[in-house]
Amino acid sequence: MGNLYLMTTICNRKDVNKYSDTFRHSNLNVMYLTLGRGTATNEVLDYLGLDTSEKAVSFAVLEEESWVNVKHHLQRDLQIDAPGGGISFIIPLSSIGGRHTLEFLLEKEDYEKGEESTLKNTTHDLIVVISELGYTNLIMDAARKAGAYGGTVIHAKGTGMAAAEKFMGVSLAAEKEVIYIVVKSEQKNPIMQAIMEEAGINTKAKAICFSLPVTDTAGLRLVED
């Protein structure tokens, strides 16, 4: 038994293939990739040794021992700790939207999850939903019926889909929609359950979802009141 984490890695876009290869060599196949732009000034970029503000951002769910292995390769093979090398960090997951989702993300069937969360006494959670393109309205309708207020959508590309298709026995598109929904902790399970019932991996939306503990919020008081 063990804890699960969302690993987020930010690197220069020109280096994304090197990072992806390192992840695959660490047996980390199911990942989601999107683009970003750094906000640092030219002076800060020069100081840190960065030559571009164009970024690639990747996300993956992994176990703690897998993170130790990935971190070792990032430091040894890619010199991530050197100026301009990028950054990678992990955040504990508070829950997973069903056993099928867990098996898909980890590509294994024998994992036994530990406690629900390594962060205690949080009042909110961030639900992350990843689905095929074009199903945002279906997902948000299900979430709102269960008590959600709204969400934010970004586009991403899934990597390792061939391996995932073989493991899951379903056809998956590379282009994805990622929906972020911040909810009260007591609303989390009903909302995730509603999403998986209406748009889960066995539907056309093929959505998976998991949640992250949120330690504090601003901007939700009037909505919740």
PDB file of N, CA and C in Angstrom, residues 11 23 66 83 96 100 104 109 115 129 133 140 144 160 173 180 183 199 206 208 220-221:
ATOM      1  N   CYS A  11       9.257  22.337 -18.452  1.00  0.00           N
ATOM      2  CA  CYS A  11      10.564  22.441 -19.093  1.00  0.00           C
ATOM      3  C   CYS A  11      10.448  23.298 -20.345  1.00  0.00           C
ATOM      4  N   PHE A  23      10.899   9.820 -19.042  1.00  0.00           N
ATOM      5  CA  PHE A  23       9.725   9.278 -18.360  1.00  0.00           C
ATOM      6  C   PHE A  23       9.401   7.872 -18.855  1.00  0.00           C
ATOM      7  N   SER A  66       8.029   5.309  -7.539  1.00  0.00           N
ATOM      8  CA  SER A  66       8.247   5.674  -8.941  1.00  0.00           C
ATOM      9  C   SER A  66       8.805   7.089  -9.037  1.00  0.00           C
ATOM     10  N   PRO A  83      20.910  25.440 -13.781  1.00  0.00           N
ATOM     11  CA  PRO A  83      20.132  26.580 -14.279  1.00  0.00           C
ATOM     12  C   PRO A  83      19.546  26.286 -15.654  1.00  0.00           C
ATOM     13  N   ILE A  96      -9.245   8.936  -6.072  1.00  0.00           N
ATOM     14  CA  ILE A  96      -9.258   8.530  -7.476  1.00  0.00           C
ATOM     15  C   ILE A  96     -10.687   8.146  -7.843  1.00  0.00           C
ATOM     16  N   HIS A 100     -11.196   1.456 -12.051  1.00  0.00           N
ATOM     17  CA  HIS A 100     -10.827   1.434 -13.457  1.00  0.00           C
ATOM     18  C   HIS A 100      -9.875   2.579 -13.779  1.00  0.00           C
ATOM     19  N   PHE A 104      -5.952   2.349 -15.014  1.00  0.00           N
ATOM     20  CA  PHE A 104      -5.544   3.020 -16.242  1.00  0.00           C
ATOM     21  C   PHE A 104      -4.343   3.927 -16.005  1.00  0.00           C
ATOM     22  N   GLU A 109      -2.814  -3.672 -12.063  1.00  0.00           N
ATOM     23  CA  GLU A 109      -4.041  -4.103 -11.411  1.00  0.00           C
ATOM     24  C   GLU A 109      -3.842  -4.492  -9.950  1.00  0.00           C
ATOM     25  N   GLU A 115      -3.958   5.578   2.643  1.00  0.00           N
ATOM     26  CA  GLU A 115      -4.981   6.471   3.144  1.00  0.00           C
ATOM     27  C   GLU A 115      -5.419   7.445   2.067  1.00  0.00           C
ATOM     28  N   VAL A 129     -10.555  16.419 -14.175  1.00  0.00           N
ATOM     29  CA  VAL A 129     -11.222  15.489 -15.084  1.00  0.00           C
ATOM     30  C   VAL A 129     -10.512  15.549 -16.430  1.00  0.00           C
ATOM     31  N   LEU A 133     -12.119  15.028 -26.422  1.00  0.00           N
ATOM     32  CA  LEU A 133     -12.587  16.357 -26.811  1.00  0.00           C
ATOM     33  C   LEU A 133     -14.098  16.371 -27.022  1.00  0.00           C
ATOM     34  N   MET A 140     -19.719  18.832 -17.119  1.00  0.00           N
ATOM     35  CA  MET A 140     -20.106  19.914 -16.213  1.00  0.00           C
ATOM     36  C   MET A 140     -21.571  19.826 -15.817  1.00  0.00           C
ATOM     37  N   ARG A 144     -22.534  19.793 -11.990  1.00  0.00           N
ATOM     38  CA  ARG A 144     -23.429  20.814 -11.412  1.00  0.00           C
ATOM     39  C   ARG A 144     -24.621  20.159 -10.717  1.00  0.00           C
ATOM     40  N   GLY A 160       1.618   8.149 -24.661  1.00  0.00           N
ATOM     41  CA  GLY A 160       1.534   6.767 -24.218  1.00  0.00           C
ATOM     42  C   GLY A 160       0.171   6.155 -24.454  1.00  0.00           C
ATOM     43  N   ALA A 173      -8.251   8.826 -28.020  1.00  0.00           N
ATOM     44  CA  ALA A 173      -7.700   9.889 -28.851  1.00  0.00           C
ATOM     45  C   ALA A 173      -6.589  10.595 -28.096  1.00  0.00           C
ATOM     46  N   TYR A 180     -10.719  21.582 -14.568  1.00  0.00           N
ATOM     47  CA  TYR A 180     -10.427  21.804 -13.153  1.00  0.00           C
ATOM     48  C   TYR A 180     -11.700  22.294 -12.462  1.00  0.00           C
ATOM     49  N   VAL A 183     -14.090  22.295  -5.346  1.00  0.00           N
ATOM     50  CA  VAL A 183     -15.321  22.001  -4.609  1.00  0.00           C
ATOM     51  C   VAL A 183     -15.027  21.894  -3.122  1.00  0.00           C
ATOM     52  N   ALA A 199     -19.989  10.124 -17.600  1.00  0.00           N
ATOM     53  CA  ALA A 199     -18.956  10.327 -18.620  1.00  0.00           C
ATOM     54  C   ALA A 199     -17.704   9.509 -18.357  1.00  0.00           C
ATOM     55  N   LYS A 206     -15.090   8.874 -22.197  1.00  0.00           N
ATOM     56  CA  LYS A 206     -13.913   8.168 -21.676  1.00  0.00           C
ATOM     57  C   LYS A 206     -13.153   9.011 -20.643  1.00  0.00           C
ATOM     58  N   ILE A 208     -11.629  10.235 -17.043  1.00  0.00           N
ATOM     59  CA  ILE A 208     -11.086   9.782 -15.769  1.00  0.00           C
ATOM     60  C   ILE A 208     -11.020  10.998 -14.864  1.00  0.00           C
ATOM     61  N   LEU A 220     -14.073  32.260  -3.409  1.00  0.00           N
ATOM     62  CA  LEU A 220     -15.220  31.345  -3.424  1.00  0.00           C
ATOM     63  C   LEU A 220     -16.278  31.710  -2.387  1.00  0.00           C
ATOM     64  N   ARG A 221     -16.023  32.686  -1.532  1.00  0.00           N
ATOM     65  CA  ARG A 221     -16.908  32.939  -0.399  1.00  0.00           C
ATOM     66  C   ARG A 221     -18.325  33.312  -0.820  1.00  0.00           C
TER      67      ARG A 221
END
